[in-house]
mmCIF file of C-alpha atoms and ligand atoms in Angstrom:
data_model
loop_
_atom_site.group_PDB
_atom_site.id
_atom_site.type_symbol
_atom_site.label_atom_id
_atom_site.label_comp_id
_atom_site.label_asym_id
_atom_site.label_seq_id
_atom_site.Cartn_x
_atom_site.Cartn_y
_atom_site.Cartn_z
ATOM 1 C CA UNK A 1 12.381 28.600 1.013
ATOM 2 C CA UNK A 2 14.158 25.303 2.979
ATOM 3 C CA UNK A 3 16.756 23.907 1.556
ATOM 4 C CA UNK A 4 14.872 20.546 0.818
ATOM 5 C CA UNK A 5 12.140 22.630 -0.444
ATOM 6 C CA UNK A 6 14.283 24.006 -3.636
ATOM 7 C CA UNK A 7 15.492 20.005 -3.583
ATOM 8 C CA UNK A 8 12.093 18.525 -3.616
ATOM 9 C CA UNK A 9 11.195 20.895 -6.386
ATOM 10 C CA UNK A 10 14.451 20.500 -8.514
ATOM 11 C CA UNK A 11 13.928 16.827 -8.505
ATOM 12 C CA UNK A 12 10.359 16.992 -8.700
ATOM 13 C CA UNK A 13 10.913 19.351 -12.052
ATOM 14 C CA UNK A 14 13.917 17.145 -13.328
ATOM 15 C CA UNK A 15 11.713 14.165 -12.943
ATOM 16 C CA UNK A 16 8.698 15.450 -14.675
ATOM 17 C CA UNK A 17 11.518 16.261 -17.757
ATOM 18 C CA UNK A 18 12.854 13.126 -17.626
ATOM 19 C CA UNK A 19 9.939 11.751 -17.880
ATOM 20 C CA UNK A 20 8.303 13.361 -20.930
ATOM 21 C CA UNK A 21 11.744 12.162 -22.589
ATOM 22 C CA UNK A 22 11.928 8.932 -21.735
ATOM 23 C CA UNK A 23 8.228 8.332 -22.792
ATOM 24 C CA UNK A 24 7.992 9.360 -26.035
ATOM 25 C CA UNK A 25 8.543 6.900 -28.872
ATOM 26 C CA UNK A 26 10.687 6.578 -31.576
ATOM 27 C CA UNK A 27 7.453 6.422 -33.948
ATOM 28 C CA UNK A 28 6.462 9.717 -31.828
ATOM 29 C CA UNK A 29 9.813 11.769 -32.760
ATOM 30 C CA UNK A 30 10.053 10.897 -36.189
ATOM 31 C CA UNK A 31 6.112 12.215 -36.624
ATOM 32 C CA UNK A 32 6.898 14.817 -34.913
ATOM 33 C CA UNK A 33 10.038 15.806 -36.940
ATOM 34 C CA UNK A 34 8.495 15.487 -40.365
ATOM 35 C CA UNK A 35 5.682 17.272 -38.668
ATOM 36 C CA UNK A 36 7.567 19.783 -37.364
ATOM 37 C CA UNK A 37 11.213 19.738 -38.437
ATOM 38 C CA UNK A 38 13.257 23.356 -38.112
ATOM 39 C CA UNK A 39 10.887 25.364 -40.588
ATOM 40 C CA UNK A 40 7.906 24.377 -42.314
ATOM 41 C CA UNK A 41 6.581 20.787 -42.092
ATOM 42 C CA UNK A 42 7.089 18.250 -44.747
ATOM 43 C CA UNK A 43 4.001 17.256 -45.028
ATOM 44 C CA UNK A 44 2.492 20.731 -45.969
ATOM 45 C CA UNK A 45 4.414 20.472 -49.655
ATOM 46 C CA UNK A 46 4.733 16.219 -49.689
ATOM 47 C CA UNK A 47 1.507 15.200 -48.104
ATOM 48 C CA UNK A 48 0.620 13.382 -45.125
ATOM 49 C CA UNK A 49 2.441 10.225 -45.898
ATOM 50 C CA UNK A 50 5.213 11.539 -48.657
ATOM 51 C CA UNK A 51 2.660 10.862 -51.511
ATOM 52 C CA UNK A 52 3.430 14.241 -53.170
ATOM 53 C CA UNK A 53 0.893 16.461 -53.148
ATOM 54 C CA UNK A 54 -0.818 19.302 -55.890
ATOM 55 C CA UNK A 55 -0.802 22.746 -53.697
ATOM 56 C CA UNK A 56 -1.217 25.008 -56.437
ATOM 57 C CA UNK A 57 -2.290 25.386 -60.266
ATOM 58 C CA UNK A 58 -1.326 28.458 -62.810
ATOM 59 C CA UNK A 59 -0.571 29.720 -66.134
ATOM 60 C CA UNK A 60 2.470 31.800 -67.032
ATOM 61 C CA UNK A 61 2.613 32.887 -70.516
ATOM 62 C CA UNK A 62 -0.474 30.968 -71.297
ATOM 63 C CA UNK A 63 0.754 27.768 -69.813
ATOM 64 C CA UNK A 64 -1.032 25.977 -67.765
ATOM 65 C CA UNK A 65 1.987 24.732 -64.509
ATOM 66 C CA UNK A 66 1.291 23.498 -61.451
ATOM 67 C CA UNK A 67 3.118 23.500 -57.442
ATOM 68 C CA UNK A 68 3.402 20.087 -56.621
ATOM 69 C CA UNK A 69 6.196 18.834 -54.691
ATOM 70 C CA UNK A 70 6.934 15.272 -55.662
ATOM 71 C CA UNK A 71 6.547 11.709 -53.343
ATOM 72 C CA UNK A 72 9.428 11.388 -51.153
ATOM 73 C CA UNK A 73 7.818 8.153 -49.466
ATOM 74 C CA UNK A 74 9.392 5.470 -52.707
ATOM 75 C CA UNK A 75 12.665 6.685 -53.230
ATOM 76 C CA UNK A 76 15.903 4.588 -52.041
ATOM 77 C CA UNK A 77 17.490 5.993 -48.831
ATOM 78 C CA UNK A 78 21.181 7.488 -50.692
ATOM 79 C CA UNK A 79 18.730 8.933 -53.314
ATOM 80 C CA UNK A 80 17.073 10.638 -50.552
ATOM 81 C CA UNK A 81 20.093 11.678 -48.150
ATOM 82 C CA UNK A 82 21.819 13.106 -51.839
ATOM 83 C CA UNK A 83 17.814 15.363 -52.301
ATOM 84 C CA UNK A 84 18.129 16.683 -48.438
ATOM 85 C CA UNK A 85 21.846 17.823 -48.920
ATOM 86 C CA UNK A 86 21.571 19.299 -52.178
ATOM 87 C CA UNK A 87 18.737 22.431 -53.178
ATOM 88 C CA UNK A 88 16.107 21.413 -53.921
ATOM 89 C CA UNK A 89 13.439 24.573 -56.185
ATOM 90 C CA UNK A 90 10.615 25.450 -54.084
ATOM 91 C CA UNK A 91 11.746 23.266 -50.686
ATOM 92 C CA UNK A 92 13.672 25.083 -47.882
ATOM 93 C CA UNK A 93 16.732 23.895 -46.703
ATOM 94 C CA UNK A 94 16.552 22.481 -43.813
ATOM 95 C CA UNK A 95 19.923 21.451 -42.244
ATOM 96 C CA UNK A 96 19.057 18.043 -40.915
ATOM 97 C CA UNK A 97 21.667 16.104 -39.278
ATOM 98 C CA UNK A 98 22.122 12.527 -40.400
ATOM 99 C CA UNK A 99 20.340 11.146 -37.943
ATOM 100 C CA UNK A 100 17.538 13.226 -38.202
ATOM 101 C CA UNK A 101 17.269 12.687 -42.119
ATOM 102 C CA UNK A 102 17.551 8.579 -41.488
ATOM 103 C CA UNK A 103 14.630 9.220 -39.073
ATOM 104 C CA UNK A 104 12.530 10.767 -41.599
ATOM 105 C CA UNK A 105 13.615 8.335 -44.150
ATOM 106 C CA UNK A 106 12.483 5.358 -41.747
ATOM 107 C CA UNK A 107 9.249 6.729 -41.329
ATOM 108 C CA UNK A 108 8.595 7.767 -44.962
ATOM 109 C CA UNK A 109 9.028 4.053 -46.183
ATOM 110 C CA UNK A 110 8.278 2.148 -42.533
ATOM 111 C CA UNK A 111 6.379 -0.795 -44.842
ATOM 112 C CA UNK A 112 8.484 -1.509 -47.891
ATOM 113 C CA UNK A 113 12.072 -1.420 -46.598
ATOM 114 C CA UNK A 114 14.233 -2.666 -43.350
ATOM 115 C CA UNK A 115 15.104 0.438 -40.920
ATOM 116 C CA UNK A 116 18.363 1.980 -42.201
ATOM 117 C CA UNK A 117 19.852 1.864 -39.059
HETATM 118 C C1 LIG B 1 7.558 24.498 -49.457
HETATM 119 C C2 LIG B 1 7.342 23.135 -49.909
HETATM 120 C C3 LIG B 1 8.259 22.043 -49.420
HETATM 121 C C4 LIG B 1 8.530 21.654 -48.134
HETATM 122 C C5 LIG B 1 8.015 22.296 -46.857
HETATM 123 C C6 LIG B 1 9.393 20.507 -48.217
HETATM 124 N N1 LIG B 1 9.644 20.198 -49.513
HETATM 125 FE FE1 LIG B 1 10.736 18.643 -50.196
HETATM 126 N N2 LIG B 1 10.516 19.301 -52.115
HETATM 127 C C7 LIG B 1 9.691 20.352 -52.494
HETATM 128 C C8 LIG B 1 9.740 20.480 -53.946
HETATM 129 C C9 LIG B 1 9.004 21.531 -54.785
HETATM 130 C C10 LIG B 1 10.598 19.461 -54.418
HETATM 131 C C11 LIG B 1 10.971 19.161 -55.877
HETATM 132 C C12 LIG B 1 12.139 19.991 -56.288
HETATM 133 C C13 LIG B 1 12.443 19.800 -57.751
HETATM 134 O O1 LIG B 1 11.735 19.075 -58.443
HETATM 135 O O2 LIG B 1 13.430 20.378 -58.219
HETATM 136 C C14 LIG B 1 11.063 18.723 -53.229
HETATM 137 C C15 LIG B 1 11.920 17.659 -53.287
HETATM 138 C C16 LIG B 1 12.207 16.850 -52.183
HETATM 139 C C17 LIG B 1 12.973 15.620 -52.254
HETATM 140 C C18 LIG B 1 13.587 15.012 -53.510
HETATM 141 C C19 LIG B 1 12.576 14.143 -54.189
HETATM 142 C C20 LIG B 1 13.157 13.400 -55.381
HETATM 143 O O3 LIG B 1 12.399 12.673 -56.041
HETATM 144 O O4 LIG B 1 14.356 13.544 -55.663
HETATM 145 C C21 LIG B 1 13.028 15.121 -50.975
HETATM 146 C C22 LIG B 1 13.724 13.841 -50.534
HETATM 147 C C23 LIG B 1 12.312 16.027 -50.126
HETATM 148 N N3 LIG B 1 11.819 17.069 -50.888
HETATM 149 C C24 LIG B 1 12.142 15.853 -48.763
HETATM 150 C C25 LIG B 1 11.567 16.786 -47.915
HETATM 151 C C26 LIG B 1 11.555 16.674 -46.469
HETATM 152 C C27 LIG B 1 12.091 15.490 -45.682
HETATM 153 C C28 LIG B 1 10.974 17.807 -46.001
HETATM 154 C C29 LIG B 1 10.839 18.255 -44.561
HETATM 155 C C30 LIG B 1 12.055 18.246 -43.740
HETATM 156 C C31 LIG B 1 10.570 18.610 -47.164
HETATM 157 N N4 LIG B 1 10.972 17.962 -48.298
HETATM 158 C C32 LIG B 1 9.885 19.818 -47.122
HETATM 159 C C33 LIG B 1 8.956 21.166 -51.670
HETATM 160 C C34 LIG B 1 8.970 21.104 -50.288
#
């Protein structure tokens, strides 16, 4: 290969990457996160929106319980930062940074309150 062959592709490749970046929103990356943060997406235990959702009904010891991971789309933002740092029973732990948890915050309650910036 030329020289300005392996050029033309690097920038040609470095563009294209770039690219993808630069065009996606920040509406895009915070779906995407809740979607698909590191491990299992949110909205597989908290619905699509962060209503809360009922995954599962049962009975131990004649009880009748239930699986269903609570809203997360009305709470106030330090109540939720103080939920994704502590344990929560039944959710992974996820590891979010800040930024990433102020992201999902945002787009759990994008009506009702001002960005947290
Ligand atoms: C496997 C199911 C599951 C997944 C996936 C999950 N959660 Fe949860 N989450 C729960 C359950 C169950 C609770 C309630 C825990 C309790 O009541 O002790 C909870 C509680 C919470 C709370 C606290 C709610 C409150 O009222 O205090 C927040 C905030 C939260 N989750 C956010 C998230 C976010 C953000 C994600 C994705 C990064 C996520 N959860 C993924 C099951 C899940």
């Amino acid at each position: 290969m030329k020289w300005f062959t392996v050029i033309g592709l690097f920038l040609t490749l470095s563009s294209s990457v770039y690219s993808e970046v630069s065009f996606i929103t920040d509406a895009e990356y915070a779906s995407q996160l809740y979607h698909n943060p590191r491990g299992i997406g949110c909205y597989k235990c908290h619905g699509e929106k962060g209503e809360g959702k009922l995954i599962a009904t049962y009975k131990d010891k004649g009880e009748q319980l239930s699986f269903s991971p609570p809203a997360i789309n009305t709470l106030t933002y330090e109540a939720f930062v103080a939920a994704m740092m502590a344990r929560q029973k039944g959710m992974p732990r996820y590891y979010l940074t800040p930024k990433e948890v102020k992201v999902l915050y945002n787009y759990l309650h994008p009506v009702e309150r001002e960005d947290v910036k």
